[in-house]
Amino acid sequence: MRLVRIPSPGAITVEEAPKPEALEGQVLLKINYVGFCGSDLNTFLGRNLMAKEAVIPGHEIGATIEDTGAGVPEFLKPGMVVTVNPYTNCGHCAACRSGHTNACEFNETLGVQRDGAMRDYMVLPWEKIIPAQGLSPRDCALVEPMSVGFHAVSRAQVTDSDTVLVFGCGMIGVGAIVRASLRGATVIAVDLDDEKLALALRLGAAHTINSGRENLHERLMELTSGMGPTVVVEAVGSIPTYQAAINEVAFSGRVVCIGYSKNDVTLTTSLFVKKELHIFGSRNAMPGDFEAVIRYLLRGTCPKDELVSASVTPENALEAMQQWVAAPGKTFRILVNFNQ
């Protein structure tokens, strides 16, 4: 079988490896589609300090069950279209013991701390398999990144009385926009790219702001009657957006942090107290978030084709990644197609 590897910064190779077999408690997956995500991009650029050396990337997965080992529940059957929960959890750390397995202290995500799914076949514990009946394998590869945005909105306990500002209209930000709008909130999307902002409107945003050419603070005051948004979701991971999240959120508001900043961020901590802010970290997603995304995609209202910037063969993965590096603001998701 083929597998895609990032052996060193700037390089991607396609290698041959033996096809695995499903052992007890395991499911053998025929991988159909795997998405390249921001973590993979940073690994390719040599900036992902969490990635193992010469990693096989990929944790956004659309697959079909090929075979099951002994002890796998009967509801998981060959031919079933599935996606995957790509995170591990130890079961013993403080997060796991409190039920927050998504934030396990010792988590190892597929394609980052351990080899991922960018290969023709893969075996996984049956507990990590998420059935997605009714979705295509391609659309299953969109579930995980959207679920991260869904989880962030759940962290903030968004309701229909909230005005939610989302910084960043990539796949994770898109998930937050969709989930907040599904909960009845008024959503304001902020980005530097007009195409992404136009898509945000189609996905449920009520308003958009291009912060590259509009005055962010003035527009927010106009849109919120001078109050500011009650919830801010930071899905970029840049110094300016983190600072703006604290500065622009309403008094007694909630800030949800998803993005990883590569540099330390200086914040006006007096606003934490003056505004009595609720500041949440949001990591990965819970099984319920995956299920919520699947239900949303099954509605048929999501313009899924617009979320896929390119679908390429493993042999063209290097070229696709190089094009993403050259135009990062224009890319939603690159899917690697293992059907060919």
GROMACS .gro file of C-alpha atoms in nm, residues 32-340:
model
  309
   32ASN     CA    1  -1.064   0.716   0.094
   33TYR     CA    2  -0.984   1.081   0.169
   34VAL     CA    3  -0.757   1.258   0.416
   35GLY     CA    4  -0.739   1.634   0.463
   36PHE     CA    5  -0.423   1.837   0.493
   37CYS     CA    6  -0.471   2.074   0.789
   38GLY     CA    7  -0.283   2.365   0.943
   39SER     CA    8  -0.084   2.128   1.164
   40ASP     CA    9   0.036   1.943   0.854
   41LEU     CA   10   0.126   2.273   0.690
   42ASN     CA   11   0.335   2.372   0.991
   43THR     CA   12   0.501   2.030   0.993
   44PHE     CA   13   0.588   2.075   0.625
   45LEU     CA   14   0.733   2.418   0.704
   46GLY     CA   15   0.931   2.282   1.000
   47ARG     CA   16   0.733   2.487   1.253
   48ASN     CA   17   0.535   2.217   1.429
   49LEU     CA   18   0.731   2.139   1.744
   50MET     CA   19   0.476   1.876   1.849
   51ALA     CA   20   0.515   1.661   1.536
   52LYS     CA   21   0.720   1.343   1.553
   53GLU     CA   22   1.013   1.308   1.316
   54ALA     CA   23   0.931   1.188   0.963
   55VAL     CA   24   0.561   1.170   1.047
   56ILE     CA   25   0.284   1.029   0.830
   57PRO     CA   26   0.036   1.320   0.838
   58GLY     CA   27  -0.342   1.321   0.845
   59HIS     CA   28  -0.621   1.315   1.101
   60GLU     CA   29  -0.917   1.443   0.896
   61ILE     CA   30  -1.046   1.114   0.767
   62GLY     CA   31  -1.308   0.973   0.536
   63ALA     CA   32  -1.288   0.594   0.517
   64THR     CA   33  -1.472   0.266   0.462
   65ILE     CA   34  -1.451  -0.032   0.694
   66GLU     CA   35  -1.259  -0.309   0.518
   67ASP     CA   36  -1.251  -0.568   0.796
   68THR     CA   37  -1.296  -0.608   1.172
   69GLY     CA   38  -1.103  -0.812   1.425
   70ALA     CA   39  -1.236  -1.031   1.701
   71GLY     CA   40  -1.423  -0.851   1.974
   72VAL     CA   41  -1.537  -0.558   1.760
   73PRO     CA   42  -1.908  -0.474   1.814
   74GLU     CA   43  -2.144  -0.593   1.543
   75PHE     CA   44  -2.267  -0.244   1.460
   76LEU     CA   45  -1.933  -0.181   1.287
   77LYS     CA   46  -1.957  -0.371   0.959
   78PRO     CA   47  -1.745  -0.394   0.643
   79GLY     CA   48  -1.856  -0.143   0.382
   80MET     CA   49  -1.968   0.115   0.638
   81VAL     CA   50  -1.862   0.476   0.571
   82VAL     CA   51  -1.694   0.625   0.877
   83THR     CA   52  -1.477   0.900   1.012
   84VAL     CA   53  -1.234   0.879   1.303
   85ASN     CA   54  -1.178   1.039   1.640
   86PRO     CA   55  -0.802   1.096   1.597
   87TYR     CA   56  -0.710   1.178   1.958
   88THR     CA   57  -0.582   0.945   2.229
   89ASN     CA   58  -0.657   0.975   2.597
   90CYS     CA   59  -0.477   0.810   2.887
   91GLY     CA   60  -0.778   0.772   3.116
   92HIS     CA   61  -0.577   0.872   3.423
   93CYS     CA   62  -0.482   1.240   3.401
   94ALA     CA   63  -0.690   1.518   3.558
   95ALA     CA   64  -0.867   1.596   3.230
   96CYS     CA   65  -0.959   1.235   3.160
   97ARG     CA   66  -1.075   1.175   3.516
   98SER     CA   67  -1.306   1.477   3.490
   99GLY     CA   68  -1.453   1.356   3.160
  100HIS     CA   69  -1.264   1.599   2.937
  101THR     CA   70  -1.087   1.333   2.733
  102ASN     CA   71  -1.037   1.575   2.444
  103ALA     CA   72  -0.790   1.767   2.663
  104CYS     CA   73  -0.592   1.466   2.785
  105GLU     CA   74  -0.254   1.576   2.917
  106PHE     CA   75  -0.088   1.296   2.723
  107ASN     CA   76  -0.294   1.314   2.402
  108GLU     CA   77  -0.129   1.198   2.083
  109THR     CA   78  -0.315   1.312   1.772
  110LEU     CA   79  -0.292   1.115   1.450
  111GLY     CA   80  -0.052   1.284   1.211
  112VAL     CA   81   0.118   1.488   1.482
  113GLN     CA   82   0.259   1.300   1.781
  114ARG     CA   83   0.197   0.965   1.608
  115ASP     CA   84   0.171   0.852   1.249
  116GLY     CA   85  -0.152   0.952   1.080
  117ALA     CA   86  -0.399   0.830   0.821
  118MET     CA   87  -0.245   0.943   0.493
  119ARG     CA   88  -0.213   0.589   0.355
  120ASP     CA   89  -0.425   0.336   0.169
  121TYR     CA   90  -0.511   0.128   0.476
  122MET     CA   91  -0.497   0.176   0.851
  123VAL     CA   92  -0.597  -0.016   1.166
  124LEU     CA   93  -0.742   0.159   1.470
  125PRO     CA   94  -0.915   0.060   1.793
  126TRP     CA   95  -1.285   0.020   1.730
  127GLU     CA   96  -1.366   0.283   1.993
  128LYS     CA   97  -1.218   0.554   1.767
  129ILE     CA   98  -1.444   0.472   1.471
  130ILE     CA   99  -1.741   0.708   1.416
  131PRO     CA  100  -2.012   0.582   1.176
  132ALA     CA  101  -2.137   0.844   0.931
  133GLN     CA  102  -2.421   0.675   0.747
  134GLY     CA  103  -2.552   0.897   0.468
  135LEU     CA  104  -2.232   1.094   0.418
  136SER     CA  105  -1.984   1.030   0.141
  137PRO     CA  106  -1.627   0.937   0.238
  138ARG     CA  107  -1.513   1.271   0.098
  139ASP     CA  108  -1.750   1.466   0.320
  140CYS     CA  109  -1.642   1.260   0.621
  141ALA     CA  110  -1.297   1.419   0.585
  142LEU     CA  111  -1.457   1.756   0.666
  143VAL     CA  112  -1.605   1.641   0.997
  144GLU     CA  113  -1.304   1.661   1.230
  145PRO     CA  114  -1.194   2.021   1.157
  146MET     CA  115  -1.552   2.149   1.178
  147SER     CA  116  -1.601   1.962   1.505
  148VAL     CA  117  -1.320   2.167   1.662
  149GLY     CA  118  -1.518   2.485   1.589
  150PHE     CA  119  -1.837   2.321   1.715
  151HIS     CA  120  -1.661   2.236   2.040
  152ALA     CA  121  -1.545   2.595   2.091
  153VAL     CA  122  -1.903   2.720   2.067
  154SER     CA  123  -2.012   2.459   2.319
  155ARG     CA  124  -1.736   2.575   2.555
  156ALA     CA  125  -1.885   2.925   2.552
  157GLN     CA  126  -2.239   2.792   2.603
  158VAL     CA  127  -2.366   3.009   2.319
  159THR     CA  128  -2.740   3.078   2.305
  160ASP     CA  129  -2.976   3.273   2.081
  161SER     CA  130  -2.925   3.585   2.292
  162ASP     CA  131  -2.554   3.606   2.204
  163THR     CA  132  -2.363   3.800   1.946
  164VAL     CA  133  -2.063   3.587   1.850
  165LEU     CA  134  -1.754   3.729   1.683
  166VAL     CA  135  -1.539   3.469   1.506
  167PHE     CA  136  -1.183   3.563   1.412
  168GLY     CA  137  -1.074   3.351   1.117
  169CYS     CA  138  -1.284   3.187   0.845
  170GLY     CA  139  -1.075   2.878   0.785
  171MET     CA  140  -1.225   2.534   0.845
  172ILE     CA  141  -1.220   2.561   1.225
  173GLY     CA  142  -1.364   2.912   1.219
  174VAL     CA  143  -1.627   2.793   0.973
  175GLY     CA  144  -1.727   2.524   1.223
  176ALA     CA  145  -1.771   2.789   1.492
  177ILE     CA  146  -1.977   3.007   1.258
  178VAL     CA  147  -2.207   2.720   1.167
  179ARG     CA  148  -2.254   2.600   1.524
  180ALA     CA  149  -2.320   2.948   1.665
  181SER     CA  150  -2.573   3.024   1.393
  182LEU     CA  151  -2.745   2.687   1.448
  183ARG     CA  152  -2.786   2.789   1.812
  184GLY     CA  153  -2.960   3.109   1.702
  185ALA     CA  154  -2.678   3.353   1.780
  186THR     CA  155  -2.600   3.657   1.568
  187VAL     CA  156  -2.261   3.581   1.413
  188ILE     CA  157  -2.001   3.832   1.297
  189ALA     CA  158  -1.720   3.681   1.087
  190VAL     CA  159  -1.382   3.854   1.061
  191ASP     CA  160  -1.113   3.769   0.808
  192LEU     CA  161  -0.878   3.929   0.556
  193ASP     CA  162  -1.013   3.742   0.253
  194ASP     CA  163  -1.338   3.849   0.084
  195GLU     CA  164  -1.405   3.505  -0.064
  196LYS     CA  165  -1.392   3.344   0.279
  197LEU     CA  166  -1.616   3.616   0.419
  198ALA     CA  167  -1.869   3.561   0.141
  199LEU     CA  168  -1.874   3.191   0.225
  200ALA     CA  169  -1.918   3.277   0.594
  201LEU     CA  170  -2.240   3.457   0.505
  202ARG     CA  171  -2.368   3.150   0.324
  203LEU     CA  172  -2.285   2.939   0.628
  204GLY     CA  173  -2.484   3.149   0.871
  205ALA     CA  174  -2.292   3.466   0.956
  206ALA     CA  175  -2.515   3.772   0.979
  207HIS     CA  176  -2.231   4.020   0.925
  208THR     CA  177  -1.874   4.019   0.800
  209ILE     CA  178  -1.577   4.247   0.855
  210ASN     CA  179  -1.263   4.257   0.642
  211SER     CA  180  -1.022   4.374   0.911
  212GLY     CA  181  -0.758   4.454   0.652
  213ARG     CA  182  -0.950   4.750   0.518
  214GLU     CA  183  -1.226   4.821   0.773
  215ASN     CA  184  -1.193   4.965   1.122
  216LEU     CA  185  -1.272   4.663   1.336
  217HIS     CA  186  -1.366   4.851   1.652
  218GLU     CA  187  -1.590   5.104   1.476
  219ARG     CA  188  -1.774   4.833   1.283
  220LEU     CA  189  -1.826   4.625   1.595
  221MET     CA  190  -1.967   4.923   1.781
  222GLU     CA  191  -2.208   4.982   1.493
  223LEU     CA  192  -2.319   4.619   1.483
  224THR     CA  193  -2.357   4.575   1.861
  225SER     CA  194  -2.506   4.911   1.960
  226GLY     CA  195  -2.181   5.006   2.130
  227MET     CA  196  -2.176   4.697   2.355
  228GLY     CA  197  -1.931   4.466   2.179
  229PRO     CA  198  -1.988   4.096   2.106
  230THR     CA  199  -2.083   3.883   2.404
  231VAL     CA  200  -1.867   3.596   2.275
  232VAL     CA  201  -1.540   3.604   2.080
  233VAL     CA  202  -1.393   3.291   1.922
  234GLU     CA  203  -1.023   3.324   1.834
  235ALA     CA  204  -0.951   3.076   1.553
  236VAL     CA  205  -0.641   3.235   1.402
  237GLY     CA  206  -0.363   3.220   1.658
  238SER     CA  207  -0.204   3.558   1.584
  239ILE     CA  208  -0.097   3.831   1.823
  240PRO     CA  209  -0.335   4.097   1.679
  241THR     CA  210  -0.642   3.871   1.690
  242TYR     CA  211  -0.574   3.758   2.047
  243GLN     CA  212  -0.534   4.118   2.157
  244ALA     CA  213  -0.845   4.225   1.968
  245ALA     CA  214  -1.046   3.942   2.127
  246ILE     CA  215  -0.978   4.082   2.475
  247ASN     CA  216  -1.020   4.444   2.369
  248GLU     CA  217  -1.345   4.400   2.175
  249VAL     CA  218  -1.543   4.148   2.378
  250ALA     CA  219  -1.829   4.295   2.579
  251PHE     CA  220  -1.812   4.348   2.952
  252SER     CA  221  -1.882   4.017   3.127
  253GLY     CA  222  -1.823   3.848   2.791
  254ARG     CA  223  -1.667   3.514   2.700
  255VAL     CA  224  -1.349   3.460   2.498
  256VAL     CA  225  -1.276   3.116   2.352
  257CYS     CA  226  -0.917   3.048   2.243
  258ILE     CA  227  -0.857   2.785   1.973
  259GLY     CA  228  -0.563   2.922   1.776
  260TYR     CA  229  -0.204   2.848   1.873
  261SER     CA  230   0.011   3.160   1.864
  262LYS     CA  231   0.369   3.091   1.766
  263ASN     CA  232   0.483   3.384   1.980
  264ASP     CA  233   0.400   3.508   2.328
  265VAL     CA  234   0.107   3.750   2.331
  266THR     CA  235   0.101   4.063   2.546
  267LEU     CA  236  -0.251   4.118   2.679
  268THR     CA  237  -0.412   4.400   2.876
  269THR     CA  238  -0.480   4.189   3.180
  270SER     CA  239  -0.659   4.472   3.359
  271LEU     CA  240  -0.946   4.407   3.117
  272PHE     CA  241  -0.976   4.053   3.253
  273VAL     CA  242  -1.080   4.207   3.583
  274LYS     CA  243  -1.260   4.523   3.469
  275LYS     CA  244  -1.476   4.327   3.226
  276GLU     CA  245  -1.498   4.022   3.453
  277LEU     CA  246  -1.419   3.808   3.151
  278HIS     CA  247  -1.471   3.436   3.111
  279ILE     CA  248  -1.170   3.305   2.916
  280PHE     CA  249  -1.181   2.950   2.785
  281GLY     CA  250  -0.929   2.732   2.612
  282SER     CA  251  -1.078   2.495   2.356
  283ARG     CA  252  -0.889   2.186   2.245
  284ASN     CA  253  -0.986   1.924   1.989
  285ALA     CA  254  -1.345   1.797   2.013
  286MET     CA  255  -1.568   1.553   2.199
  287PRO     CA  256  -1.761   1.263   2.039
  288GLY     CA  257  -2.081   1.467   2.065
  289ASP     CA  258  -1.923   1.742   1.856
  290PHE     CA  259  -1.841   1.492   1.579
  291GLU     CA  260  -2.199   1.366   1.587
  292ALA     CA  261  -2.337   1.721   1.572
  293VAL     CA  262  -2.127   1.798   1.263
  294ILE     CA  263  -2.244   1.479   1.093
  295ARG     CA  264  -2.609   1.571   1.161
  296TYR     CA  265  -2.545   1.918   1.019
  297LEU     CA  266  -2.383   1.787   0.702
  298LEU     CA  267  -2.670   1.541   0.654
  299ARG     CA  268  -2.910   1.836   0.631
  300GLY     CA  269  -2.772   1.906   0.286
  301THR     CA  270  -2.756   2.282   0.337
  302CYS     CA  271  -2.378   2.311   0.366
  303PRO     CA  272  -2.197   2.415   0.044
  304LYS     CA  273  -1.948   2.134   0.096
  305ASP     CA  274  -1.785   2.165  -0.246
  306GLU     CA  275  -1.676   2.518  -0.158
  307LEU     CA  276  -1.489   2.390   0.145
  308VAL     CA  277  -1.264   2.168  -0.068
  309SER     CA  278  -0.998   2.376  -0.241
  310ALA     CA  279  -0.840   2.077  -0.417
  311SER     CA  280  -0.854   1.698  -0.430
  312VAL     CA  281  -0.523   1.542  -0.529
  313THR     CA  282  -0.360   1.201  -0.553
  314PRO     CA  283  -0.086   1.103  -0.307
  315GLU     CA  284   0.165   1.150  -0.588
  316ASN     CA  285   0.058   1.515  -0.621
  317ALA     CA  286   0.056   1.590  -0.247
  318LEU     CA  287   0.389   1.774  -0.254
  319GLU     CA  288   0.279   2.006  -0.534
  320ALA     CA  289  -0.050   2.076  -0.356
  321MET     CA  290   0.128   2.162  -0.033
  322GLN     CA  291   0.368   2.393  -0.216
  323GLN     CA  292   0.071   2.574  -0.368
  324TRP     CA  293  -0.083   2.612  -0.022
  325VAL     CA  294   0.241   2.763   0.108
  326ALA     CA  295   0.237   3.008  -0.182
  327ALA     CA  296  -0.126   3.119  -0.121
  328PRO     CA  297  -0.224   3.029   0.238
  329GLY     CA  298  -0.516   3.270   0.257
  330LYS     CA  299  -0.694   3.112  -0.038
  331THR     CA  300  -0.705   2.754   0.087
  332PHE     CA  301  -0.979   2.585   0.287
  333ARG     CA  302  -0.900   2.215   0.265
  334ILE     CA  303  -0.679   2.007   0.039
  335LEU     CA  304  -0.798   1.647   0.033
  336VAL     CA  305  -0.569   1.362  -0.065
  337ASN     CA  306  -0.771   1.101  -0.258
  338PHE     CA  307  -0.664   0.742  -0.198
  339ASN     CA  308  -0.936   0.592  -0.418
  340GLN     CA  309  -0.714   0.596  -0.727
   0.00000   0.00000   0.00000
